[in-house]
């Protein structure tokens, strides 16, 4: 499951970077269709990046709970 989330995180970063590049370095963002594409790339990219940190925190919390139980 973590491998899938890491892959999605990487795809999200790439989408975010492509959207920022299109916004900053091209005139594509001056058209309405270009604005839509850039907004979708940045929005969907950040959306699919977000589950990985949550999953890592949950995994870390479970490891902390199991290590606390083994000490008792």
PDB file of N, CA and C in Angstrom:
ATOM      1  N   UNK A   1       0.821  -1.189   0.000  1.00  0.00           N
ATOM      2  CA  UNK A   1       0.000   0.000   0.000  1.00  0.00           C
ATOM      3  C   UNK A   1       0.872   1.262   0.000  1.00  0.00           C
ATOM      4  N   UNK A   2       1.944   1.241   0.766  1.00  0.00           N
ATOM      5  CA  UNK A   2       2.829   2.398   0.838  1.00  0.00           C
ATOM      6  C   UNK A   2       3.525   2.645  -0.498  1.00  0.00           C
ATOM      7  N   UNK A   3       3.815   1.562  -1.247  1.00  0.00           N
ATOM      8  CA  UNK A   3       4.455   1.730  -2.558  1.00  0.00           C
ATOM      9  C   UNK A   3       3.532   2.470  -3.523  1.00  0.00           C
ATOM     10  N   UNK A   4       2.242   2.150  -3.466  1.00  0.00           N
ATOM     11  CA  UNK A   4       1.269   2.821  -4.332  1.00  0.00           C
ATOM     12  C   UNK A   4       1.191   4.299  -3.961  1.00  0.00           C
ATOM     13  N   UNK A   5       1.161   4.589  -2.667  1.00  0.00           N
ATOM     14  CA  UNK A   5       1.089   5.982  -2.225  1.00  0.00           C
ATOM     15  C   UNK A   5       2.353   6.759  -2.590  1.00  0.00           C
ATOM     16  N   UNK A   6       3.507   6.099  -2.527  1.00  0.00           N
ATOM     17  CA  UNK A   6       4.750   6.762  -2.937  1.00  0.00           C
ATOM     18  C   UNK A   6       4.735   7.074  -4.424  1.00  0.00           C
ATOM     19  N   UNK A   7       4.186   6.144  -5.218  1.00  0.00           N
ATOM     20  CA  UNK A   7       4.092   6.366  -6.654  1.00  0.00           C
ATOM     21  C   UNK A   7       3.139   7.525  -6.950  1.00  0.00           C
ATOM     22  N   UNK A   8       2.003   7.572  -6.261  1.00  0.00           N
ATOM     23  CA  UNK A   8       1.064   8.669  -6.437  1.00  0.00           C
ATOM     24  C   UNK A   8       1.679   9.996  -6.003  1.00  0.00           C
ATOM     25  N   UNK A   9       2.459   9.970  -4.938  1.00  0.00           N
ATOM     26  CA  UNK A   9       3.135  11.176  -4.452  1.00  0.00           C
ATOM     27  C   UNK A   9       4.086  11.709  -5.520  1.00  0.00           C
ATOM     28  N   UNK A  10       4.842  10.812  -6.138  1.00  0.00           N
ATOM     29  CA  UNK A  10       5.776  11.212  -7.182  1.00  0.00           C
ATOM     30  C   UNK A  10       5.030  11.782  -8.395  1.00  0.00           C
ATOM     31  N   UNK A  11       3.948  11.144  -8.788  1.00  0.00           N
ATOM     32  CA  UNK A  11       3.142  11.648  -9.907  1.00  0.00           C
ATOM     33  C   UNK A  11       2.564  13.018  -9.564  1.00  0.00           C
ATOM     34  N   UNK A  12       2.123  13.196  -8.331  1.00  0.00           N
ATOM     35  CA  UNK A  12       1.595  14.479  -7.894  1.00  0.00           C
ATOM     36  C   UNK A  12       2.629  15.580  -7.931  1.00  0.00           C
ATOM     37  N   UNK A  13       3.840  15.270  -7.508  1.00  0.00           N
ATOM     38  CA  UNK A  13       4.919  16.261  -7.552  1.00  0.00           C
ATOM     39  C   UNK A  13       5.204  16.656  -8.992  1.00  0.00           C
ATOM     40  N   UNK A  14       5.234  15.672  -9.889  1.00  0.00           N
ATOM     41  CA  UNK A  14       5.487  15.962 -11.298  1.00  0.00           C
ATOM     42  C   UNK A  14       4.373  16.841 -11.868  1.00  0.00           C
ATOM     43  N   UNK A  15       3.118  16.513 -11.547  1.00  0.00           N
ATOM     44  CA  UNK A  15       1.997  17.328 -12.040  1.00  0.00           C
ATOM     45  C   UNK A  15       2.083  18.751 -11.505  1.00  0.00           C
ATOM     46  N   UNK A  16       2.422  18.889 -10.237  1.00  0.00           N
ATOM     47  CA  UNK A  16       2.557  20.210  -9.631  1.00  0.00           C
ATOM     48  C   UNK A  16       3.664  21.018 -10.306  1.00  0.00           C
ATOM     49  N   UNK A  17       4.797  20.392 -10.530  1.00  0.00           N
ATOM     50  CA  UNK A  17       5.914  21.087 -11.168  1.00  0.00           C
ATOM     51  C   UNK A  17       5.596  21.473 -12.604  1.00  0.00           C
ATOM     52  N   UNK A  18       4.908  20.603 -13.333  1.00  0.00           N
ATOM     53  CA  UNK A  18       4.517  20.932 -14.704  1.00  0.00           C
ATOM     54  C   UNK A  18       3.555  22.112 -14.703  1.00  0.00           C
ATOM     55  N   UNK A  19       2.597  22.116 -13.783  1.00  0.00           N
ATOM     56  CA  UNK A  19       1.658  23.227 -13.691  1.00  0.00           C
ATOM     57  C   UNK A  19       2.346  24.535 -13.361  1.00  0.00           C
ATOM     58  N   UNK A  20       3.272  24.503 -12.428  1.00  0.00           N
ATOM     59  CA  UNK A  20       4.010  25.727 -12.061  1.00  0.00           C
ATOM     60  C   UNK A  20       4.885  26.184 -13.223  1.00  0.00           C
ATOM     61  N   UNK A  21       5.515  25.240 -13.911  1.00  0.00           N
ATOM     62  CA  UNK A  21       6.333  25.601 -15.076  1.00  0.00           C
ATOM     63  C   UNK A  21       5.481  26.266 -16.150  1.00  0.00           C
ATOM     64  N   UNK A  22       4.321  25.670 -16.450  1.00  0.00           N
ATOM     65  CA  UNK A  22       3.445  26.255 -17.462  1.00  0.00           C
ATOM     66  C   UNK A  22       2.986  27.653 -17.063  1.00  0.00           C
ATOM     67  N   UNK A  23       2.745  27.837 -15.794  1.00  0.00           N
ATOM     68  CA  UNK A  23       2.294  29.147 -15.318  1.00  0.00           C
ATOM     69  C   UNK A  23       3.398  30.195 -15.414  1.00  0.00           C
ATOM     70  N   UNK A  24       4.601  29.830 -15.009  1.00  0.00           N
ATOM     71  CA  UNK A  24       5.679  30.816 -14.919  1.00  0.00           C
ATOM     72  C   UNK A  24       6.422  31.044 -16.231  1.00  0.00           C
ATOM     73  N   UNK A  25       6.566  30.019 -17.054  1.00  0.00           N
ATOM     74  CA  UNK A  25       7.479  30.132 -18.198  1.00  0.00           C
ATOM     75  C   UNK A  25       6.811  30.092 -19.563  1.00  0.00           C
ATOM     76  N   UNK A  26       5.502  30.087 -19.634  1.00  0.00           N
ATOM     77  CA  UNK A  26       4.836  30.082 -20.926  1.00  0.00           C
ATOM     78  C   UNK A  26       3.706  31.111 -20.925  1.00  0.00           C
ATOM     79  N   UNK A  27       3.185  31.372 -22.100  1.00  0.00           N
ATOM     80  CA  UNK A  27       2.027  32.264 -22.219  1.00  0.00           C
ATOM     81  C   UNK A  27       0.737  31.459 -22.243  1.00  0.00           C
ATOM     82  N   UNK A  28       0.830  30.167 -21.998  1.00  0.00           N
ATOM     83  CA  UNK A  28      -0.326  29.275 -22.002  1.00  0.00           C
ATOM     84  C   UNK A  28      -1.338  29.674 -20.928  1.00  0.00           C
ATOM     85  N   UNK A  29      -0.867  30.228 -19.844  1.00  0.00           N
ATOM     86  CA  UNK A  29      -1.739  30.614 -18.745  1.00  0.00           C
ATOM     87  C   UNK A  29      -2.537  31.877 -18.987  1.00  0.00           C
ATOM     88  N   UNK A  30      -2.305  32.541 -20.106  1.00  0.00           N
ATOM     89  CA  UNK A  30      -3.040  33.761 -20.401  1.00  0.00           C
ATOM     90  C   UNK A  30      -4.358  33.488 -21.132  1.00  0.00           C
ATOM     91  N   UNK A  31      -4.551  32.252 -21.567  1.00  0.00           N
ATOM     92  CA  UNK A  31      -5.802  31.855 -22.193  1.00  0.00           C
ATOM     93  C   UNK A  31      -6.671  31.163 -21.154  1.00  0.00           C
ATOM     94  N   UNK A  32      -7.968  31.197 -21.370  1.00  0.00           N
ATOM     95  CA  UNK A  32      -8.874  30.576 -20.405  1.00  0.00           C
ATOM     96  C   UNK A  32      -8.639  29.078 -20.337  1.00  0.00           C
ATOM     97  N   UNK A  33      -8.472  28.428 -21.470  1.00  0.00           N
ATOM     98  CA  UNK A  33      -8.231  26.981 -21.459  1.00  0.00           C
ATOM     99  C   UNK A  33      -6.902  26.654 -20.774  1.00  0.00           C
ATOM    100  N   UNK A  34      -5.910  27.521 -20.964  1.00  0.00           N
ATOM    101  CA  UNK A  34      -4.622  27.313 -20.307  1.00  0.00           C
ATOM    102  C   UNK A  34      -4.718  27.459 -18.804  1.00  0.00           C
ATOM    103  N   UNK A  35      -5.515  28.446 -18.361  1.00  0.00           N
ATOM    104  CA  UNK A  35      -5.725  28.619 -16.918  1.00  0.00           C
ATOM    105  C   UNK A  35      -6.381  27.391 -16.318  1.00  0.00           C
ATOM    106  N   UNK A  36      -7.322  26.824 -17.043  1.00  0.00           N
ATOM    107  CA  UNK A  36      -8.020  25.635 -16.560  1.00  0.00           C
ATOM    108  C   UNK A  36      -7.070  24.454 -16.451  1.00  0.00           C
ATOM    109  N   UNK A  37      -6.251  24.263 -17.473  1.00  0.00           N
ATOM    110  CA  UNK A  37      -5.301  23.143 -17.462  1.00  0.00           C
ATOM    111  C   UNK A  37      -4.293  23.309 -16.328  1.00  0.00           C
ATOM    112  N   UNK A  38      -3.770  24.503 -16.164  1.00  0.00           N
ATOM    113  CA  UNK A  38      -2.780  24.749 -15.109  1.00  0.00           C
ATOM    114  C   UNK A  38      -3.403  24.544 -13.733  1.00  0.00           C
ATOM    115  N   UNK A  39      -4.612  25.057 -13.543  1.00  0.00           N
ATOM    116  CA  UNK A  39      -5.293  24.886 -12.248  1.00  0.00           C
ATOM    117  C   UNK A  39      -5.572  23.416 -11.968  1.00  0.00           C
ATOM    118  N   UNK A  40      -5.960  22.668 -12.989  1.00  0.00           N
ATOM    119  CA  UNK A  40      -6.207  21.237 -12.799  1.00  0.00           C
ATOM    120  C   UNK A  40      -4.921  20.489 -12.468  1.00  0.00           C
ATOM    121  N   UNK A  41      -3.838  20.807 -13.169  1.00  0.00           N
ATOM    122  CA  UNK A  41      -2.569  20.138 -12.881  1.00  0.00           C
ATOM    123  C   UNK A  41      -2.114  20.397 -11.449  1.00  0.00           C
ATOM    124  N   UNK A  42      -2.175  21.645 -11.035  1.00  0.00           N
ATOM    125  CA  UNK A  42      -1.725  21.985  -9.679  1.00  0.00           C
ATOM    126  C   UNK A  42      -2.680  21.402  -8.640  1.00  0.00           C
ATOM    127  N   UNK A  43      -3.981  21.518  -8.869  1.00  0.00           N
ATOM    128  CA  UNK A  43      -4.956  21.032  -7.899  1.00  0.00           C
ATOM    129  C   UNK A  43      -4.940  19.522  -7.741  1.00  0.00           C
ATOM    130  N   UNK A  44      -4.985  18.806  -8.851  1.00  0.00           N
ATOM    131  CA  UNK A  44      -4.985  17.337  -8.780  1.00  0.00           C
ATOM    132  C   UNK A  44      -3.630  16.834  -8.290  1.00  0.00           C
ATOM    133  N   UNK A  45      -2.560  17.514  -8.696  1.00  0.00           N
ATOM    134  CA  UNK A  45      -1.231  17.117  -8.226  1.00  0.00           C
ATOM    135  C   UNK A  45      -1.104  17.196  -6.713  1.00  0.00           C
ATOM    136  N   UNK A  46      -1.571  18.294  -6.129  1.00  0.00           N
ATOM    137  CA  UNK A  46      -1.505  18.409  -4.669  1.00  0.00           C
ATOM    138  C   UNK A  46      -2.484  17.466  -3.986  1.00  0.00           C
ATOM    139  N   UNK A  47      -3.604  17.194  -4.634  1.00  0.00           N
ATOM    140  CA  UNK A  47      -4.590  16.280  -4.052  1.00  0.00           C
ATOM    141  C   UNK A  47      -4.057  14.853  -3.961  1.00  0.00           C
ATOM    142  N   UNK A  48      -3.387  14.382  -5.003  1.00  0.00           N
ATOM    143  CA  UNK A  48      -2.893  13.004  -4.955  1.00  0.00           C
ATOM    144  C   UNK A  48      -1.582  12.888  -4.183  1.00  0.00           C
ATOM    145  N   UNK A  49      -0.952  14.026  -3.855  1.00  0.00           N
ATOM    146  CA  UNK A  49       0.244  13.992  -3.005  1.00  0.00           C
ATOM    147  C   UNK A  49      -0.114  13.816  -1.526  1.00  0.00           C
ATOM    148  N   UNK A  50      -1.293  14.234  -1.128  1.00  0.00           N
ATOM    149  CA  UNK A  50      -1.621  14.344   0.292  1.00  0.00           C
ATOM    150  C   UNK A  50      -1.785  13.025   1.060  1.00  0.00           C
ATOM    151  N   UNK A  51      -2.187  11.893   0.484  1.00  0.00           N
ATOM    152  CA  UNK A  51      -2.357  10.696   1.316  1.00  0.00           C
ATOM    153  C   UNK A  51      -1.068  10.111   1.892  1.00  0.00           C
ATOM    154  N   UNK A  52       0.067  10.292   1.229  1.00  0.00           N
ATOM    155  CA  UNK A  52       1.315   9.689   1.721  1.00  0.00           C
ATOM    156  C   UNK A  52       1.733  10.208   3.091  1.00  0.00           C
ATOM    157  N   UNK A  53       1.774  11.508   3.349  1.00  0.00           N
ATOM    158  CA  UNK A  53       2.156  11.956   4.696  1.00  0.00           C
ATOM    159  C   UNK A  53       1.192  11.459   5.779  1.00  0.00           C
ATOM    160  N   UNK A  54      -0.075  11.380   5.453  1.00  0.00           N
ATOM    161  CA  UNK A  54      -1.057  10.878   6.422  1.00  0.00           C
ATOM    162  C   UNK A  54      -0.780   9.412   6.732  1.00  0.00           C
ATOM    163  N   UNK A  55      -0.516   8.618   5.692  1.00  0.00           N
ATOM    164  CA  UNK A  55      -0.226   7.204   5.893  1.00  0.00           C
ATOM    165  C   UNK A  55       1.064   7.008   6.685  1.00  0.00           C
ATOM    166  N   UNK A  56       2.062   7.849   6.428  1.00  0.00           N
ATOM    167  CA  UNK A  56       3.318   7.736   7.173  1.00  0.00           C
ATOM    168  C   UNK A  56       3.129   8.075   8.648  1.00  0.00           C
ATOM    169  N   UNK A  57       2.309   9.075   8.950  1.00  0.00           N
ATOM    170  CA  UNK A  57       2.040   9.426  10.347  1.00  0.00           C
ATOM    171  C   UNK A  57       1.278   8.301  11.031  1.00  0.00           C
ATOM    172  N   UNK A  58       0.307   7.718  10.357  1.00  0.00           N
ATOM    173  CA  UNK A  58      -0.453   6.600  10.948  1.00  0.00           C
ATOM    174  C   UNK A  58       0.465   5.416  11.200  1.00  0.00           C
ATOM    175  N   UNK A  59       1.344   5.102  10.246  1.00  0.00           N
ATOM    176  CA  UNK A  59       2.290   3.994  10.426  1.00  0.00           C
ATOM    177  C   UNK A  59       3.230   4.277  11.599  1.00  0.00           C
ATOM    178  N   UNK A  60       3.714   5.513  11.705  1.00  0.00           N
ATOM    179  CA  UNK A  60       4.594   5.887  12.809  1.00  0.00           C
ATOM    180  C   UNK A  60       3.873   5.759  14.148  1.00  0.00           C
ATOM    181  N   UNK A  61       2.601   6.190  14.200  1.00  0.00           N
ATOM    182  CA  UNK A  61       1.837   6.114  15.443  1.00  0.00           C
ATOM    183  C   UNK A  61       1.610   4.659  15.852  1.00  0.00           C
ATOM    184  N   UNK A  62       1.374   3.794  14.887  1.00  0.00           N
ATOM    185  CA  UNK A  62       1.185   2.380  15.206  1.00  0.00           C
ATOM    186  C   UNK A  62       2.473   1.759  15.728  1.00  0.00           C
ATOM    187  N   UNK A  63       3.602   2.166  15.169  1.00  0.00           N
ATOM    188  CA  UNK A  63       4.883   1.655  15.665  1.00  0.00           C
ATOM    189  C   UNK A  63       5.149   2.147  17.082  1.00  0.00           C
ATOM    190  N   UNK A  64       4.766   3.406  17.369  1.00  0.00           N
ATOM    191  CA  UNK A  64       4.949   3.938  18.715  1.00  0.00           C
ATOM    192  C   UNK A  64       4.073   3.179  19.728  1.00  0.00           C
ATOM    193  N   UNK A  65       2.851   2.876  19.337  1.00  0.00           N
ATOM    194  CA  UNK A  65       1.942   2.155  20.232  1.00  0.00           C
ATOM    195  C   UNK A  65       2.452   0.750  20.486  1.00  0.00           C
ATOM    196  N   UNK A  66       2.943   0.070  19.434  1.00  0.00           N
ATOM    197  CA  UNK A  66       3.424  -1.295  19.624  1.00  0.00           C
ATOM    198  C   UNK A  66       4.704  -1.317  20.451  1.00  0.00           C
ATOM    199  N   UNK A  67       5.565  -0.311  20.327  1.00  0.00           N
ATOM    200  CA  UNK A  67       6.800  -0.276  21.128  1.00  0.00           C
ATOM    201  C   UNK A  67       6.477   0.051  22.589  1.00  0.00           C
ATOM    202  N   UNK A  68       5.429   0.856  22.832  1.00  0.00           N
ATOM    203  CA  UNK A  68       5.028   1.146  24.202  1.00  0.00           C
ATOM    204  C   UNK A  68       4.448  -0.091  24.861  1.00  0.00           C
ATOM    205  N   UNK A  69       3.702  -0.890  24.125  1.00  0.00           N
ATOM    206  CA  UNK A  69       3.116  -2.106  24.678  1.00  0.00           C
ATOM    207  C   UNK A  69       4.180  -3.152  24.962  1.00  0.00           C
ATOM    208  N   UNK A  70       5.239  -3.203  24.181  1.00  0.00           N
ATOM    209  CA  UNK A  70       6.281  -4.212  24.405  1.00  0.00           C
ATOM    210  C   UNK A  70       7.150  -3.842  25.611  1.00  0.00           C
ATOM    211  N   UNK A  71       7.222  -2.586  26.000  1.00  0.00           N
ATOM    212  CA  UNK A  71       8.015  -2.174  27.157  1.00  0.00           C
ATOM    213  C   UNK A  71       7.340  -2.559  28.466  1.00  0.00           C
ATOM    214  N   UNK A  72       6.019  -2.673  28.434  1.00  0.00           N
ATOM    215  CA  UNK A  72       5.286  -2.960  29.688  1.00  0.00           C
ATOM    216  C   UNK A  72       5.359  -4.399  30.064  1.00  0.00           C
TER     217      UNK A  72
END
